[in-house]
PDB file of C-alpha atoms in Angstrom:
ATOM      1  CA  MET A   1     132.078 107.811 122.561  1.00 43.00           C
ATOM      2  CA  GLN A   2     134.623 108.629 119.841  1.00 48.00           C
ATOM      3  CA  ALA A   3     137.116 111.478 120.001  1.00 47.00           C
ATOM      4  CA  GLY A   4     135.498 114.790 119.209  1.00 49.00           C
ATOM      5  CA  GLU A   5     132.011 113.592 120.134  1.00 58.00           C
ATOM      6  CA  GLN A   6     130.201 115.158 123.045  1.00 68.00           C
ATOM      7  CA  GLU A   7     127.706 113.561 125.380  1.00 85.00           C
ATOM      8  CA  LEU A   8     124.150 114.857 125.190  1.00 86.00           C
ATOM      9  CA  SER A   9     123.161 117.305 127.869  1.00 92.00           C
ATOM     10  CA  ASP A  10     120.270 116.554 130.221  1.00 92.00           C
ATOM     11  CA  GLU A  11     118.100 118.970 128.268  1.00 93.00           C
ATOM     12  CA  GLU A  12     119.012 117.334 124.955  1.00 92.00           C
ATOM     13  CA  LEU A  13     118.256 113.897 126.388  1.00 91.00           C
ATOM     14  CA  ARG A  14     114.838 115.082 127.582  1.00 91.00           C
ATOM     15  CA  THR A  15     114.134 116.479 124.119  1.00 91.00           C
ATOM     16  CA  LEU A  16     115.206 113.205 122.497  1.00 87.00           C
ATOM     17  CA  GLU A  17     113.019 111.162 124.853  1.00 88.00           C
ATOM     18  CA  SER A  18     110.077 113.447 124.107  1.00 89.00           C
ATOM     19  CA  LEU A  19     110.507 113.053 120.350  1.00 85.00           C
ATOM     20  CA  LEU A  20     110.903 109.271 120.533  1.00 82.00           C
ATOM     21  CA  ALA A  21     107.787 109.013 122.719  1.00 81.00           C
ATOM     22  CA  ARG A  22     105.770 110.457 119.832  1.00 80.00           C
ATOM     23  CA  LEU A  23     106.583 107.340 117.777  1.00 75.00           C
ATOM     24  CA  SER A  24     104.329 104.469 118.752  1.00 62.00           C
ATOM     25  CA  GLY A  25     106.693 101.766 117.543  1.00 58.00           C
ATOM     26  CA  ARG A  26     103.758 100.068 115.798  1.00 56.00           C
ATOM     27  CA  GLY A  27     102.429 101.134 112.448  1.00 50.00           C
ATOM     28  CA  ALA A  28     104.577 104.254 112.231  1.00 54.00           C
ATOM     29  CA  SER A  29     106.959 105.137 109.420  1.00 69.00           C
ATOM     30  CA  LEU A  30     110.343 106.129 110.789  1.00 75.00           C
ATOM     31  CA  PRO A  31     111.611 109.581 109.804  1.00 81.00           C
ATOM     32  CA  LYS A  32     114.599 109.295 107.474  1.00 82.00           C
ATOM     33  CA  PRO A  33     117.154 110.728 109.965  1.00 84.00           C
ATOM     34  CA  LEU A  34     116.079 108.207 112.621  1.00 84.00           C
ATOM     35  CA  PHE A  35     116.098 105.282 110.175  1.00 82.00           C
ATOM     36  CA  ARG A  36     119.535 106.360 108.962  1.00 84.00           C
ATOM     37  CA  PHE A  37     120.822 106.494 112.550  1.00 86.00           C
ATOM     38  CA  ILE A  38     119.500 102.999 113.285  1.00 85.00           C
ATOM     39  CA  THR A  39     121.187 101.523 110.208  1.00 84.00           C
ATOM     40  CA  GLU A  40     124.478 103.142 111.225  1.00 85.00           C
ATOM     41  CA  VAL A  41     124.528 101.648 114.728  1.00 87.00           C
ATOM     42  CA  SER A  42     122.863  98.261 114.239  1.00 91.00           C
ATOM     43  CA  ALA A  43     122.562  95.514 111.640  1.00 92.00           C
ATOM     44  CA  THR A  44     119.118  95.065 110.091  1.00 93.00           C
ATOM     45  CA  ALA A  45     117.502  91.661 109.568  1.00 95.00           C
ATOM     46  CA  ASN A  46     115.772  91.085 106.233  1.00 95.00           C
ATOM     47  CA  VAL A  47     113.953  88.527 104.150  1.00 96.00           C
ATOM     48  CA  ASP A  48     114.844  88.347 100.438  1.00 97.00           C
ATOM     49  CA  LEU A  49     112.461  86.584  98.048  1.00 98.00           C
ATOM     50  CA  LEU A  50     114.262  84.831  95.203  1.00 97.00           C
ATOM     51  CA  VAL A  51     111.322  84.264  92.850  1.00 98.00           C
ATOM     52  CA  ARG A  52     111.819  81.917  89.909  1.00 97.00           C
ATOM     53  CA  ASP A  53     109.416  80.348  87.431  1.00 96.00           C
ATOM     54  CA  GLY A  54     109.217  76.899  85.846  1.00 93.00           C
ATOM     55  CA  GLU A  55     111.694  77.968  83.166  1.00 94.00           C
ATOM     56  CA  GLY A  56     114.300  78.955  85.710  1.00 92.00           C
ATOM     57  CA  ARG A  57     113.899  82.692  85.126  1.00 97.00           C
ATOM     58  CA  VAL A  58     114.454  85.084  88.044  1.00 98.00           C
ATOM     59  CA  LEU A  59     112.071  87.952  88.813  1.00 98.00           C
ATOM     60  CA  LEU A  60     113.936  91.122  89.813  1.00 98.00           C
ATOM     61  CA  ALA A  61     112.764  94.619  90.742  1.00 98.00           C
ATOM     62  CA  TRP A  62     114.292  97.922  89.629  1.00 98.00           C
ATOM     63  CA  ARG A  63     115.671 100.091  92.400  1.00 96.00           C
ATOM     64  CA  ASP A  64     116.825 103.694  92.173  1.00 94.00           C
ATOM     65  CA  ASP A  65     117.765 105.428  95.425  1.00 90.00           C
ATOM     66  CA  ALA A  66     120.550 107.303  97.162  1.00 87.00           C
ATOM     67  CA  PHE A  67     122.597 104.112  97.539  1.00 88.00           C
ATOM     68  CA  GLY A  68     122.539 102.863  93.967  1.00 92.00           C
ATOM     69  CA  THR A  69     120.597 101.958  90.857  1.00 96.00           C
ATOM     70  CA  GLY A  70     119.905  98.576  89.328  1.00 97.00           C
ATOM     71  CA  TRP A  71     117.979  95.306  89.431  1.00 98.00           C
ATOM     72  CA  HIS A  72     117.750  93.624  92.813  1.00 97.00           C
ATOM     73  CA  VAL A  73     116.230  90.632  94.579  1.00 98.00           C
ATOM     74  CA  PRO A  74     113.160  92.071  96.356  1.00 97.00           C
ATOM     75  CA  GLY A  75     113.347  92.032 100.107  1.00 96.00           C
ATOM     76  CA  SER A  76     112.100  93.728 103.245  1.00 94.00           C
ATOM     77  CA  ILE A  77     113.268  94.575 106.760  1.00 92.00           C
ATOM     78  CA  ILE A  78     111.768  92.434 109.522  1.00 91.00           C
ATOM     79  CA  ARG A  79     109.854  94.612 111.968  1.00 86.00           C
ATOM     80  CA  HIS A  80     110.245  94.453 115.724  1.00 80.00           C
ATOM     81  CA  ARG A  81     108.386  91.461 117.249  1.00 79.00           C
ATOM     82  CA  GLU A  82     107.148  90.343 113.845  1.00 85.00           C
ATOM     83  CA  ASP A  83     106.603  86.745 112.796  1.00 87.00           C
ATOM     84  CA  MET A  84     108.710  85.679 109.807  1.00 91.00           C
ATOM     85  CA  ALA A  85     105.718  84.418 107.806  1.00 92.00           C
ATOM     86  CA  HIS A  86     104.018  87.813 108.136  1.00 92.00           C
ATOM     87  CA  ARG A  87     107.071  89.656 106.804  1.00 94.00           C
ATOM     88  CA  ILE A  88     107.333  87.296 103.817  1.00 95.00           C
ATOM     89  CA  GLU A  89     103.678  87.881 102.987  1.00 94.00           C
ATOM     90  CA  ALA A  90     103.943  91.641 103.453  1.00 93.00           C
ATOM     91  CA  CYS A  91     107.115  91.793 101.346  1.00 95.00           C
ATOM     92  CA  ALA A  92     105.449  89.866  98.516  1.00 96.00           C
ATOM     93  CA  ARG A  93     102.415  92.159  98.496  1.00 94.00           C
ATOM     94  CA  ASP A  94     104.583  95.276  98.564  1.00 94.00           C
ATOM     95  CA  GLU A  95     107.235  94.219  96.036  1.00 96.00           C
ATOM     96  CA  PHE A  96     105.225  92.048  93.626  1.00 97.00           C
ATOM     97  CA  GLY A  97     101.625  93.094  94.182  1.00 95.00           C
ATOM     98  CA  CYS A  98     100.583  89.474  94.704  1.00 96.00           C
ATOM     99  CA  ALA A  99     101.187  86.553  97.045  1.00 96.00           C
ATOM    100  CA  VAL A 100     104.052  84.076  96.799  1.00 97.00           C
ATOM    101  CA  GLU A 101     104.617  80.508  97.860  1.00 97.00           C
ATOM    102  CA  ALA A 102     107.918  80.621  99.729  1.00 96.00           C
ATOM    103  CA  ALA A 103     110.076  77.691 100.758  1.00 94.00           C
ATOM    104  CA  GLU A 104     109.764  76.567 104.355  1.00 91.00           C
ATOM    105  CA  ARG A 105     113.427  77.323 104.956  1.00 92.00           C
ATOM    106  CA  PRO A 106     115.924  79.858 103.562  1.00 94.00           C
ATOM    107  CA  VAL A 107     118.620  78.502 101.278  1.00 93.00           C
ATOM    108  CA  ALA A 108     121.184  81.172 102.061  1.00 94.00           C
ATOM    109  CA  LEU A 109     122.103  83.610 104.799  1.00 94.00           C
ATOM    110  CA  LEU A 110     123.760  86.756 103.451  1.00 94.00           C
ATOM    111  CA  GLN A 111     125.570  89.512 105.262  1.00 93.00           C
ATOM    112  CA  ILE A 112     125.869  92.686 103.217  1.00 93.00           C
ATOM    113  CA  PHE A 113     127.959  95.743 104.051  1.00 91.00           C
ATOM    114  CA  ASP A 114     127.189  98.789 101.925  1.00 89.00           C
ATOM    115  CA  ASP A 115     126.625 102.533 102.135  1.00 87.00           C
ATOM    116  CA  ARG A 116     123.270 101.923 103.803  1.00 85.00           C
ATOM    117  CA  GLY A 117     124.832  99.938 106.627  1.00 88.00           C
ATOM    118  CA  HIS A 118     125.031  96.253 107.583  1.00 90.00           C
ATOM    119  CA  SER A 119     122.215  93.856 106.728  1.00 92.00           C
ATOM    120  CA  ILE A 120     121.635  90.177 107.443  1.00 94.00           C
ATOM    121  CA  SER A 121     119.341  88.656 104.815  1.00 94.00           C
ATOM    122  CA  LEU A 122     117.522  85.329 104.846  1.00 96.00           C
ATOM    123  CA  CYS A 123     117.090  84.281 101.219  1.00 96.00           C
ATOM    124  CA  TYR A 124     113.872  82.327 100.569  1.00 96.00           C
ATOM    125  CA  PRO A 125     113.209  80.670  97.185  1.00 96.00           C
ATOM    126  CA  ALA A 126     109.653  81.434  96.114  1.00 97.00           C
ATOM    127  CA  MET A 127     107.127  81.215  93.294  1.00 97.00           C
ATOM    128  CA  LEU A 128     104.362  83.667  92.455  1.00 97.00           C
ATOM    129  CA  ARG A 129     100.798  82.838  93.391  1.00 96.00           C
ATOM    130  CA  GLY A 130      98.859  84.938  90.928  1.00 94.00           C
ATOM    131  CA  SER A 131      99.777  87.729  88.535  1.00 95.00           C
ATOM    132  CA  PRO A 132     102.020  90.587  89.683  1.00 96.00           C
ATOM    133  CA  GLY A 133     100.299  93.880  90.356  1.00 95.00           C
ATOM    134  CA  LYS A 134     103.400  95.786  89.243  1.00 96.00           C
ATOM    135  CA  ARG A 135     104.496  96.721  85.737  1.00 97.00           C
ATOM    136  CA  ILE A 136     106.638  94.077  84.046  1.00 97.00           C
ATOM    137  CA  VAL A 137     109.174  95.295  81.496  1.00 97.00           C
ATOM    138  CA  GLU A 138     111.207  93.344  78.987  1.00 96.00           C
ATOM    139  CA  PRO A 139     114.977  92.916  79.407  1.00 95.00           C
ATOM    140  CA  GLY A 140     116.699  95.880  77.815  1.00 91.00           C
ATOM    141  CA  GLY A 141     113.726  98.179  78.390  1.00 91.00           C
ATOM    142  CA  THR A 142     113.709 101.429  80.343  1.00 94.00           C
ATOM    143  CA  PRO A 143     112.542 100.589  83.880  1.00 97.00           C
ATOM    144  CA  GLU A 144     111.257 102.856  86.616  1.00 97.00           C
ATOM    145  CA  ALA A 145     111.558 102.274  90.347  1.00 96.00           C
ATOM    146  CA  GLY A 146     109.404  99.300  91.364  1.00 96.00           C
ATOM    147  CA  ASP A 147     109.147  97.773  87.878  1.00 98.00           C
ATOM    148  CA  LEU A 148     109.701  94.018  87.540  1.00 98.00           C
ATOM    149  CA  CYS A 149     111.513  91.985  84.898  1.00 98.00           C
ATOM    150  CA  TRP A 150     112.066  88.266  84.267  1.00 98.00           C
ATOM    151  CA  PHE A 151     115.678  87.322  83.532  1.00 97.00           C
ATOM    152  CA  THR A 152     117.090  84.052  82.240  1.00 96.00           C
ATOM    153  CA  GLU A 153     120.392  85.115  83.818  1.00 94.00           C
ATOM    154  CA  LEU A 154     121.294  87.973  86.109  1.00 96.00           C
ATOM    155  CA  PRO A 155     121.810  91.231  84.185  1.00 96.00           C
ATOM    156  CA  ALA A 156     124.920  93.385  84.228  1.00 96.00           C
ATOM    157  CA  ALA A 157     122.950  96.271  85.741  1.00 96.00           C
ATOM    158  CA  LEU A 158     122.534  94.782  89.206  1.00 96.00           C
ATOM    159  CA  TYR A 159     121.965  96.929  92.283  1.00 95.00           C
ATOM    160  CA  PRO A 160     125.464  97.395  93.808  1.00 94.00           C
ATOM    161  CA  SER A 161     124.873  95.391  96.994  1.00 94.00           C
ATOM    162  CA  HIS A 162     123.227  92.472  95.172  1.00 95.00           C
ATOM    163  CA  PHE A 163     126.122  91.263  93.051  1.00 95.00           C
ATOM    164  CA  VAL A 164     126.471  88.577  95.720  1.00 95.00           C
ATOM    165  CA  TYR A 165     123.404  86.906  94.223  1.00 95.00           C
ATOM    166  CA  ARG A 166     125.517  85.767  91.277  1.00 95.00           C
ATOM    167  CA  GLU A 167     127.276  83.474  93.740  1.00 95.00           C
ATOM    168  CA  VAL A 168     124.010  82.397  95.356  1.00 94.00           C
ATOM    169  CA  LEU A 169     122.397  81.401  92.040  1.00 94.00           C
ATOM    170  CA  GLU A 170     125.538  79.652  90.854  1.00 94.00           C
ATOM    171  CA  ALA A 171     125.584  77.612  94.068  1.00 93.00           C
ATOM    172  CA  LEU A 172     121.915  76.751  93.599  1.00 91.00           C
ATOM    173  CA  GLU A 173     122.465  75.641  90.007  1.00 90.00           C
ATOM    174  CA  HIS A 174     125.297  73.338  91.093  1.00 90.00           C
ATOM    175  CA  GLY A 175     123.317  71.854  93.958  1.00 90.00           C
ATOM    176  CA  GLN A 176     125.648  73.333  96.549  1.00 90.00           C
ATOM    177  CA  LEU A 177     122.847  74.695  98.734  1.00 88.00           C
ATOM    178  CA  GLY A 178     120.602  72.398 100.688  1.00 79.00           C
ATOM    179  CA  GLU A 179     117.205  73.102 102.172  1.00 72.00           C
ATOM    180  CA  GLY A 180     118.675  75.507 104.677  1.00 77.00           C
ATOM    181  CA  ALA A 181     118.588  75.562 108.446  1.00 76.00           C
ATOM    182  CA  ARG A 182     115.388  74.824 110.303  1.00 77.00           C
ATOM    183  CA  LEU A 183     113.787  77.912 111.805  1.00 72.00           C
ATOM    184  CA  PHE A 184     113.072  77.834 115.551  1.00 74.00           C
ATOM    185  CA  THR A 185     110.915  80.475 117.261  1.00 67.00           C
ATOM    186  CA  GLN A 186     110.925  81.348 120.968  1.00 64.00           C
ATOM    187  CA  ARG A 187     108.093  83.347 122.533  1.00 69.00           C
ATOM    188  CA  ALA A 188     108.444  84.287 126.192  1.00 66.00           C
ATOM    189  CA  GLY A 189     107.146  86.858 128.642  1.00 63.00           C
ATOM    190  CA  ARG A 190     103.797  88.562 128.969  1.00 59.00           C
ATOM    191  CA  ARG A 191     103.849  90.006 125.431  1.00 51.00           C
ATOM    192  CA  GLY A 192     103.406  86.833 123.425  1.00 51.00           C
ATOM    193  CA  THR A 193     101.184  85.498 120.681  1.00 52.00           C
ATOM    194  CA  SER A 194      98.249  87.676 121.729  1.00 54.00           C
ATOM    195  CA  GLN A 195     100.057  90.814 120.590  1.00 54.00           C
ATOM    196  CA  ALA A 196      98.792  92.157 117.274  1.00 58.00           C
ATOM    197  CA  MET A 197     101.114  91.967 114.299  1.00 55.00           C
ATOM    198  CA  PRO A 198     102.980  95.220 113.539  1.00 53.00           C
ATOM    199  CA  GLU A 199     101.553  97.211 110.664  1.00 52.00           C
ATOM    200  CA  GLY A 200     104.963  98.370 109.479  1.00 46.00           C
ATOM    201  CA  VAL A 201     107.637 100.304 111.316  1.00 45.00           C
ATOM    202  CA  ILE A 202     110.234 101.133 108.685  1.00 45.00           C
ATOM    203  CA  ARG A 203     107.736 102.188 106.032  1.00 50.00           C
ATOM    204  CA  ASP A 204     104.142 101.564 105.172  1.00 48.00           C
ATOM    205  CA  ASP A 205     103.345  98.271 103.435  1.00 50.00           C
ATOM    206  CA  ALA A 206     100.734  97.513 100.841  1.00 48.00           C
ATOM    207  CA  PRO A 207      97.612  96.333 102.719  1.00 47.00           C
ATOM    208  CA  LEU A 208      97.420  92.600 103.252  1.00 43.00           C
ATOM    209  CA  ALA A 209      94.338  90.792 101.955  1.00 37.00           C
TER     210      ALA A 209
END
């Protein structure tokens, strides 16, 4: 407890518990104040999908929100008790409107500190499987939030927290990144593989096929 902060009263705690009990924890979109609180007290784990084609172009998405504007590497927050493969698939459907073929292992682990909070991102190289279901604009065009664009090199108008991807791509081009660390998964306790996958806790996803 920092100076000037007061502990919650018993009545306030009961009210908080009552409000939190109304959220199922599965399939619910978090209200913005609650999501904001979580990102201020805990790091979030993400997957980022670095999609490139046979010509070496990178597919970026346009983002315009309270924390910045610009092109970014599409990614998504991993939900509680969610398998990594499910989040990659859900992220691809939501951000690209089609499936992707992602590498078995991430090539980079990024920690990003920005106005949103602190995020830990696993960067997976990927290729599209099918045609994007989102609008694709040409470099230099006027994008809207969610639009996609192929770039031969990263543009100047990058989303503020994704300038780090200049270093990631440079390392990839110079062969300085290997195949990444092997992913190990531990499942223990009574709530194991029989539990249904989460439908989306931070925000609703595009339905999976």
